[in-house]
Amino acid sequence: MDLFELTQRLMNIPSTSGEEEAVGYWLRDHLQSLGWSVELQKVSENQNNVIATLNDAPRVWFSTHMDTVPPFIPPTEDDQKIYGRGACDAKGIIAAQITAAERLRAEGVTDIGLLYTVEEERSSTGAKAVNLHPLAAKCEYMINGEPTDNDLAIGSKGSFRLMIKTCGKAAHSAYPEQGDSAIETLLDILNDIRQTRFQHDGFFGETTVNIGTIEGGLALNIIPPRAEAGLLIRLTTKREPIEQALINVVRGRAEIEVLSCSEPVKMMPVEGFNQKVVRFTTDIPHMPNWGRPLLLGPGSILVAHTKDEFVLKKDLKEAVGLYEHLAKKLLSPTV
Ligand SMILES: [Zn+2]
């Protein structure tokens, strides 16, 4: 099965976060048919990480995630591109890594592992589970794949997800002095957050805030007793100073509920590769036991998570060579 066919076979199996069971079984069967030892690590009732090896304890691993964002978009292709859900995030990457690993094996290199996680697009429960796997201790380098346009990412921003919740007092809307609008309080707080300049970092860049969701109120003729907004802050510093700044802005007017946090990560630079900092986060912060992390993959993050997701065939091919070269370099005694 060639690289493009493998990409499309993987894309044809829907695997929105929470529904990765079928693609995990398919990958297990495929890798076993190629001669890999494959373990399914149970993460939940119907979610399994896929862990494949050629020897007892590989030093270099390729990894990415099997889940995609919704909705499922079946693959199509033309001369230059493969389109559809997972083309670049991250089924094309799985295909490129397997192809690179098979090439390495053909050259006699067996010190390679493959690790495919569930749930990366939501809460990284797959990565958190595999972080405790015994093979982690033997891993020296983990080459994670996300769409970096085939550049080597040497830094990725963190992600701090939280809710701001306000409480007011319901009243007849004709008598606003009898109530207290939770929506107006929330709007004031959100406006203050928009005016705030959060701490930045010279290496990772700007800390940015997305007010991603907003909800509240009961009816047009009721002063709203409740409102909430969901924020995702792209961290370039540790969580603490940003959380403190937020508490200072909110000044007791709302409850801050933290949903999750992953801090920014520095990754290993390697000579001979284009290097850059990426703004998105990955499974890497949740897998500290898996050696030194590296991050590289074909495709653009700007089309990932969109209805127009695609990957250039030439980028997929190039990624195979880059993964192969990177693994060899890491396995060579001079690194
Ligand atoms: Zn991804």
Short mmCIF file of C-alpha atoms and ligand atoms in Angstrom, two decimals:
data_model
loop_
_atom_site.label_atom_id
_atom_site.label_comp_id
_atom_site.label_asym_id
_atom_site.label_seq_id
_atom_site.Cartn_x
_atom_site.Cartn_y
_atom_site.Cartn_z
CA MET A 1 0.00 0.00 0.00
CA ASP A 2 1.58 3.29 -1.03
CA LEU A 3 1.73 6.51 0.97
CA PHE A 4 -1.31 8.18 -0.61
CA GLU A 5 -3.43 5.05 -0.46
CA LEU A 6 -2.53 4.53 3.20
CA THR A 7 -3.47 8.15 3.95
CA GLN A 8 -6.86 7.71 2.33
CA ARG A 9 -7.52 4.32 3.94
CA LEU A 10 -6.99 5.93 7.35
CA MET A 11 -9.10 8.96 6.42
CA ASN A 12 -11.94 6.71 5.28
CA ILE A 13 -12.41 5.42 8.84
CA PRO A 14 -14.28 8.10 10.83
CA SER A 15 -12.48 8.78 14.13
CA THR A 16 -13.84 11.92 15.71
CA SER A 17 -12.53 12.18 19.29
CA GLY A 18 -14.25 9.48 21.37
CA GLU A 19 -14.77 7.25 18.33
CA GLU A 20 -11.25 6.03 17.59
CA GLU A 21 -11.89 2.31 18.20
CA ALA A 22 -12.26 1.29 14.54
CA VAL A 23 -9.21 3.17 13.27
CA GLY A 24 -7.18 1.73 16.17
CA TYR A 25 -8.17 -1.83 15.21
CA TRP A 26 -7.40 -1.13 11.56
CA LEU A 27 -3.96 0.24 12.40
CA ARG A 28 -3.24 -2.75 14.65
CA ASP A 29 -4.17 -5.20 11.89
CA HIS A 30 -2.24 -3.27 9.25
CA LEU A 31 0.93 -2.99 11.34
CA GLN A 32 0.72 -6.64 12.39
CA SER A 33 0.44 -7.66 8.75
CA LEU A 34 3.68 -5.76 8.12
CA GLY A 35 5.37 -7.68 10.95
CA TRP A 36 5.19 -5.18 13.84
CA SER A 37 4.39 -6.22 17.42
CA VAL A 38 1.32 -4.22 18.34
CA GLU A 39 -0.23 -3.50 21.72
CA LEU A 40 -3.57 -1.77 22.22
CA GLN A 41 -3.48 0.26 25.42
CA LYS A 42 -6.99 0.73 26.78
CA VAL A 43 -7.78 4.36 27.57
CA SER A 44 -11.57 4.09 27.90
CA GLU A 45 -14.27 1.54 27.09
CA ASN A 46 -13.92 2.12 23.33
CA GLN A 47 -10.64 4.02 22.99
CA ASN A 48 -7.21 2.39 22.66
CA ASN A 49 -3.78 3.84 22.03
CA VAL A 50 -1.80 1.89 19.42
CA ILE A 51 1.79 1.03 20.36
CA ALA A 52 3.92 -0.79 17.78
CA THR A 53 7.51 -1.95 18.02
CA LEU A 54 10.16 -3.97 16.19
CA ASN A 55 12.37 -4.63 19.22
CA ASP A 56 11.97 -4.75 23.03
CA ALA A 57 12.54 -1.10 23.82
CA PRO A 58 13.00 1.37 20.96
CA ARG A 59 15.03 4.54 21.55
CA VAL A 60 13.32 6.62 18.85
CA TRP A 61 9.56 6.85 18.43
CA PHE A 62 7.23 8.41 15.89
CA SER A 63 3.92 9.54 17.35
CA THR A 64 0.76 11.50 16.63
CA HIS A 65 -2.97 11.18 17.27
CA MET A 66 -5.68 9.10 15.58
CA ASP A 67 -8.65 11.29 16.47
CA THR A 68 -9.93 14.17 14.36
CA VAL A 69 -12.19 17.13 14.95
CA PRO A 70 -15.79 16.82 13.65
CA PRO A 71 -17.38 16.54 11.17
CA PHE A 72 -16.16 13.54 9.18
CA ILE A 73 -15.29 14.61 5.61
CA PRO A 74 -14.47 11.65 3.32
CA PRO A 75 -11.23 11.86 1.35
CA THR A 76 -10.94 13.00 -2.25
CA GLU A 77 -7.83 13.72 -4.29
CA ASP A 78 -6.47 15.38 -7.39
CA ASP A 79 -2.98 15.41 -8.87
CA GLN A 80 -1.55 17.64 -6.16
CA LYS A 81 -3.62 17.26 -3.02
CA ILE A 82 -5.55 14.91 -0.77
CA TYR A 83 -8.61 16.62 0.72
CA GLY A 84 -10.83 15.71 3.68
CA ARG A 85 -10.84 15.29 7.43
CA GLY A 86 -7.51 14.16 8.78
CA ALA A 87 -5.60 14.87 5.54
CA CYS A 88 -3.04 16.88 7.50
CA ASP A 89 -4.33 16.52 11.09
CA ALA A 90 -3.15 13.86 11.42
CA LYS A 91 -3.81 10.80 9.23
CA GLY A 92 -1.45 11.90 6.47
CA ILE A 93 1.14 12.16 9.23
CA ILE A 94 0.46 8.60 10.45
CA ALA A 95 0.88 7.37 6.86
CA ALA A 96 4.14 9.31 6.41
CA GLN A 97 5.54 8.00 9.70
CA ILE A 98 4.65 4.37 8.94
CA THR A 99 6.19 4.72 5.48
CA ALA A 100 9.36 6.22 6.98
CA ALA A 101 9.53 3.48 9.63
CA GLU A 102 9.14 0.79 6.96
CA ARG A 103 11.96 2.34 4.93
CA LEU A 104 14.17 2.39 7.99
CA ARG A 105 13.33 -1.22 8.68
CA ALA A 106 14.23 -2.13 5.10
CA GLU A 107 17.66 -0.61 5.83
CA GLY A 108 18.00 -2.73 8.96
CA VAL A 109 17.02 -0.06 11.51
CA THR A 110 14.70 -1.62 14.11
CA ASP A 111 15.22 0.75 17.04
CA ILE A 112 11.96 2.50 16.15
CA GLY A 113 8.52 2.60 17.74
CA LEU A 114 5.14 3.90 16.58
CA LEU A 115 2.68 5.44 19.00
CA TYR A 116 -0.80 6.61 18.04
CA THR A 117 -2.99 8.21 20.69
CA VAL A 118 -6.69 8.92 21.17
CA GLU A 119 -8.41 12.11 22.29
CA GLU A 120 -5.67 14.65 21.42
CA GLU A 121 -8.21 17.08 20.02
CA ARG A 122 -10.06 17.23 23.36
CA SER A 123 -8.31 16.41 26.62
CA SER A 124 -5.23 14.30 25.68
CA THR A 125 -6.40 11.38 27.84
CA GLY A 126 -4.58 9.04 25.44
CA ALA A 127 -1.29 10.86 25.95
CA LYS A 128 -1.80 10.99 29.73
CA ALA A 129 -2.43 7.22 29.82
CA VAL A 130 0.55 6.33 27.63
CA ASN A 131 2.82 8.56 29.68
CA LEU A 132 2.64 5.85 32.36
CA HIS A 133 3.52 3.02 29.94
CA PRO A 134 6.73 1.10 30.85
CA LEU A 135 8.22 1.62 27.34
CA ALA A 136 8.35 5.38 28.01
CA ALA A 137 11.41 4.99 30.23
CA LYS A 138 13.42 3.45 27.34
CA CYS A 139 12.47 6.14 24.82
CA GLU A 140 15.19 8.72 24.20
CA TYR A 141 13.55 10.80 21.46
CA MET A 142 9.90 11.16 20.53
CA ILE A 143 9.22 12.64 17.10
CA ASN A 144 5.66 13.90 17.37
CA GLY A 145 3.73 14.80 14.24
CA GLU A 146 1.44 17.78 13.78
CA PRO A 147 1.11 20.00 10.70
CA THR A 148 4.20 22.26 10.86
CA ASP A 149 4.66 22.64 7.08
CA ASN A 150 7.53 20.18 7.44
CA ASP A 151 9.51 22.61 9.60
CA LEU A 152 10.97 21.45 12.88
CA ALA A 153 9.02 23.12 15.69
CA ILE A 154 11.36 24.01 18.53
CA GLY A 155 8.63 25.52 20.69
CA SER A 156 4.87 25.27 21.04
CA LYS A 157 2.62 27.58 23.02
CA GLY A 158 0.60 26.26 25.94
CA SER A 159 -3.17 26.18 26.18
CA PHE A 160 -5.15 27.38 29.20
CA ARG A 161 -8.90 26.71 29.00
CA LEU A 162 -11.31 28.25 31.46
CA MET A 163 -14.85 29.51 32.08
CA ILE A 164 -15.80 32.91 33.51
CA LYS A 165 -19.18 32.59 35.26
CA THR A 166 -21.28 35.47 36.54
CA CYS A 167 -24.34 35.44 38.80
CA GLY A 168 -26.95 38.19 38.98
CA LYS A 169 -30.53 38.52 40.15
CA ALA A 170 -33.54 37.84 37.96
CA ALA A 171 -36.26 40.49 37.75
CA HIS A 172 -38.99 41.74 35.43
CA SER A 173 -37.14 43.54 32.65
CA ALA A 174 -39.42 46.58 32.99
CA TYR A 175 -38.04 47.05 36.52
CA PRO A 176 -34.28 46.65 36.01
CA GLU A 177 -33.49 48.33 39.33
CA GLN A 178 -35.02 45.25 41.01
CA GLY A 179 -32.48 42.90 39.41
CA ASP A 180 -28.80 42.55 38.61
CA SER A 181 -27.79 41.54 35.07
CA ALA A 182 -25.26 38.71 34.95
CA ILE A 183 -24.79 39.40 31.22
CA GLU A 184 -23.86 43.04 31.74
CA THR A 185 -21.35 42.07 34.45
CA LEU A 186 -19.89 39.44 32.12
CA LEU A 187 -19.61 41.94 29.25
CA ASP A 188 -17.77 44.37 31.55
CA ILE A 189 -15.32 41.66 32.59
CA LEU A 190 -14.77 40.49 29.00
CA ASN A 191 -14.14 44.04 27.92
CA ASP A 192 -11.56 44.44 30.69
CA ILE A 193 -9.90 41.19 29.55
CA ARG A 194 -9.76 42.53 25.97
CA GLN A 195 -7.95 45.62 27.23
CA THR A 196 -5.44 43.60 29.25
CA ARG A 197 -1.93 43.05 27.97
CA PHE A 198 -0.88 39.69 29.36
CA GLN A 199 2.76 38.85 29.96
CA HIS A 200 4.65 37.81 26.78
CA ASP A 201 7.77 35.77 26.20
CA GLY A 202 10.71 36.52 23.94
CA PHE A 203 11.01 32.95 22.67
CA PHE A 204 7.36 31.84 22.50
CA GLY A 205 5.87 35.21 21.46
CA GLU A 206 2.55 36.78 22.31
CA THR A 207 0.00 35.47 24.83
CA THR A 208 -3.37 35.63 23.05
CA VAL A 209 -6.91 35.20 24.36
CA ASN A 210 -9.88 33.82 22.45
CA ILE A 211 -13.33 34.38 23.90
CA GLY A 212 -14.67 31.27 22.24
CA THR A 213 -18.13 30.82 23.73
CA ILE A 214 -20.68 33.03 25.43
CA GLU A 215 -23.98 32.01 26.93
CA GLY A 216 -26.51 33.35 29.37
CA GLY A 217 -29.93 34.71 30.14
CA LEU A 218 -33.40 33.20 30.09
CA ALA A 219 -35.72 35.41 28.03
CA LEU A 220 -35.93 38.89 26.55
CA ASN A 221 -38.16 40.10 29.37
CA ILE A 222 -36.08 38.78 32.26
CA ILE A 223 -33.01 40.44 33.75
CA PRO A 224 -30.47 37.61 33.28
CA PRO A 225 -29.48 35.82 36.50
CA ARG A 226 -26.62 33.83 34.94
CA ALA A 227 -24.03 34.11 32.17
CA GLU A 228 -20.75 32.50 31.23
CA ALA A 229 -17.97 32.77 28.69
CA GLY A 230 -15.36 30.19 27.68
CA LEU A 231 -11.80 31.39 27.09
CA LEU A 232 -8.76 29.73 25.57
CA ILE A 233 -5.51 31.50 26.34
CA ARG A 234 -2.44 30.57 24.26
CA LEU A 235 0.22 30.57 26.96
CA THR A 236 3.75 31.76 26.34
CA THR A 237 4.66 31.75 30.04
CA LYS A 238 3.85 29.47 32.92
CA ARG A 239 0.20 29.42 33.98
CA GLU A 240 0.67 31.24 37.30
CA PRO A 241 1.28 34.86 36.17
CA ILE A 242 -1.53 34.68 33.62
CA GLU A 243 -4.00 33.24 36.11
CA GLN A 244 -3.03 35.92 38.63
CA ALA A 245 -3.53 38.65 36.02
CA LEU A 246 -6.94 37.22 35.25
CA ILE A 247 -7.93 37.16 38.93
CA ASN A 248 -6.87 40.82 39.16
CA VAL A 249 -9.01 41.73 36.15
CA VAL A 250 -12.07 39.81 37.37
CA ARG A 251 -11.84 41.40 40.85
CA GLY A 252 -14.33 39.03 42.44
CA ARG A 253 -17.07 39.82 39.94
CA ALA A 254 -17.16 36.27 38.57
CA GLU A 255 -16.11 32.71 39.30
CA ILE A 256 -13.16 31.42 37.26
CA GLU A 257 -13.41 27.70 36.53
CA VAL A 258 -10.24 26.16 35.07
CA LEU A 259 -10.98 23.38 32.56
CA SER A 260 -7.45 22.37 31.59
CA CYS A 261 -3.95 23.69 31.20
CA SER A 262 -0.90 22.66 29.26
CA GLU A 263 2.17 24.84 29.50
CA PRO A 264 4.41 25.95 26.64
CA VAL A 265 7.11 23.44 25.67
CA LYS A 266 10.57 23.82 24.19
CA MET A 267 11.59 21.05 21.84
CA MET A 268 14.87 19.78 20.55
CA PRO A 269 16.52 21.76 17.74
CA VAL A 270 18.40 19.70 15.13
CA GLU A 271 20.89 21.13 12.69
CA GLY A 272 19.90 21.07 9.04
CA PHE A 273 16.15 21.57 9.59
CA ASN A 274 14.08 24.75 9.26
CA GLN A 275 13.09 25.72 12.79
CA LYS A 276 10.21 27.71 14.21
CA VAL A 277 7.84 28.19 17.16
CA VAL A 278 4.24 27.07 16.61
CA ARG A 279 1.24 28.61 18.34
CA PHE A 280 -0.83 25.47 18.88
CA THR A 281 -0.42 22.82 21.55
CA THR A 282 0.02 19.06 21.13
CA ASP A 283 0.08 15.83 23.15
CA ILE A 284 3.71 16.56 24.06
CA PRO A 285 3.12 18.43 27.37
CA HIS A 286 1.23 15.36 28.62
CA MET A 287 4.00 12.88 27.80
CA PRO A 288 7.03 14.09 29.76
CA ASN A 289 8.22 10.50 30.36
CA TRP A 290 8.78 9.86 26.63
CA GLY A 291 12.29 11.22 26.19
CA ARG A 292 13.19 14.48 24.44
CA PRO A 293 10.34 15.69 22.22
CA LEU A 294 10.64 16.85 18.62
CA LEU A 295 7.77 18.09 16.45
CA LEU A 296 7.49 17.95 12.67
CA GLY A 297 4.77 17.13 10.16
CA PRO A 298 3.45 17.81 6.65
CA GLY A 299 0.56 20.17 5.98
CA SER A 300 -0.56 23.49 7.37
CA ILE A 301 -2.23 24.10 10.73
CA LEU A 302 -4.15 26.90 8.96
CA VAL A 303 -6.30 24.36 7.08
CA ALA A 304 -6.51 21.81 9.92
CA HIS A 305 -9.92 21.90 11.67
CA THR A 306 -11.52 23.55 8.60
CA LYS A 307 -13.91 22.13 5.99
CA ASP A 308 -11.16 22.70 3.41
CA GLU A 309 -8.53 20.54 5.14
CA PHE A 310 -5.97 19.16 2.69
CA VAL A 311 -2.37 18.05 2.40
CA LEU A 312 -0.08 18.47 -0.59
CA LYS A 313 1.09 15.12 -1.91
CA LYS A 314 4.59 16.51 -2.37
CA ASP A 315 4.65 17.54 1.32
CA LEU A 316 3.58 14.04 2.39
CA LYS A 317 6.40 12.55 0.33
CA GLU A 318 8.89 15.07 1.65
CA ALA A 319 7.81 14.27 5.24
CA VAL A 320 8.70 10.59 4.76
CA GLY A 321 12.27 11.59 3.89
CA LEU A 322 12.46 14.08 6.76
CA TYR A 323 11.21 11.55 9.33
CA GLU A 324 13.63 8.95 8.03
CA HIS A 325 16.55 11.39 8.12
CA LEU A 326 15.62 12.71 11.57
CA ALA A 327 15.33 9.22 13.09
CA LYS A 328 18.68 8.19 11.63
CA LYS A 329 20.32 11.32 12.93
CA LEU A 330 18.92 10.75 16.43
CA LEU A 331 20.02 7.11 16.43
CA SER A 332 23.54 7.96 15.28
CA PRO A 333 26.08 8.02 18.13
CA THR A 334 27.16 11.61 17.40
CA VAL A 335 23.86 13.29 18.42
ZN ZN B 1 -3.40 17.41 15.42
#
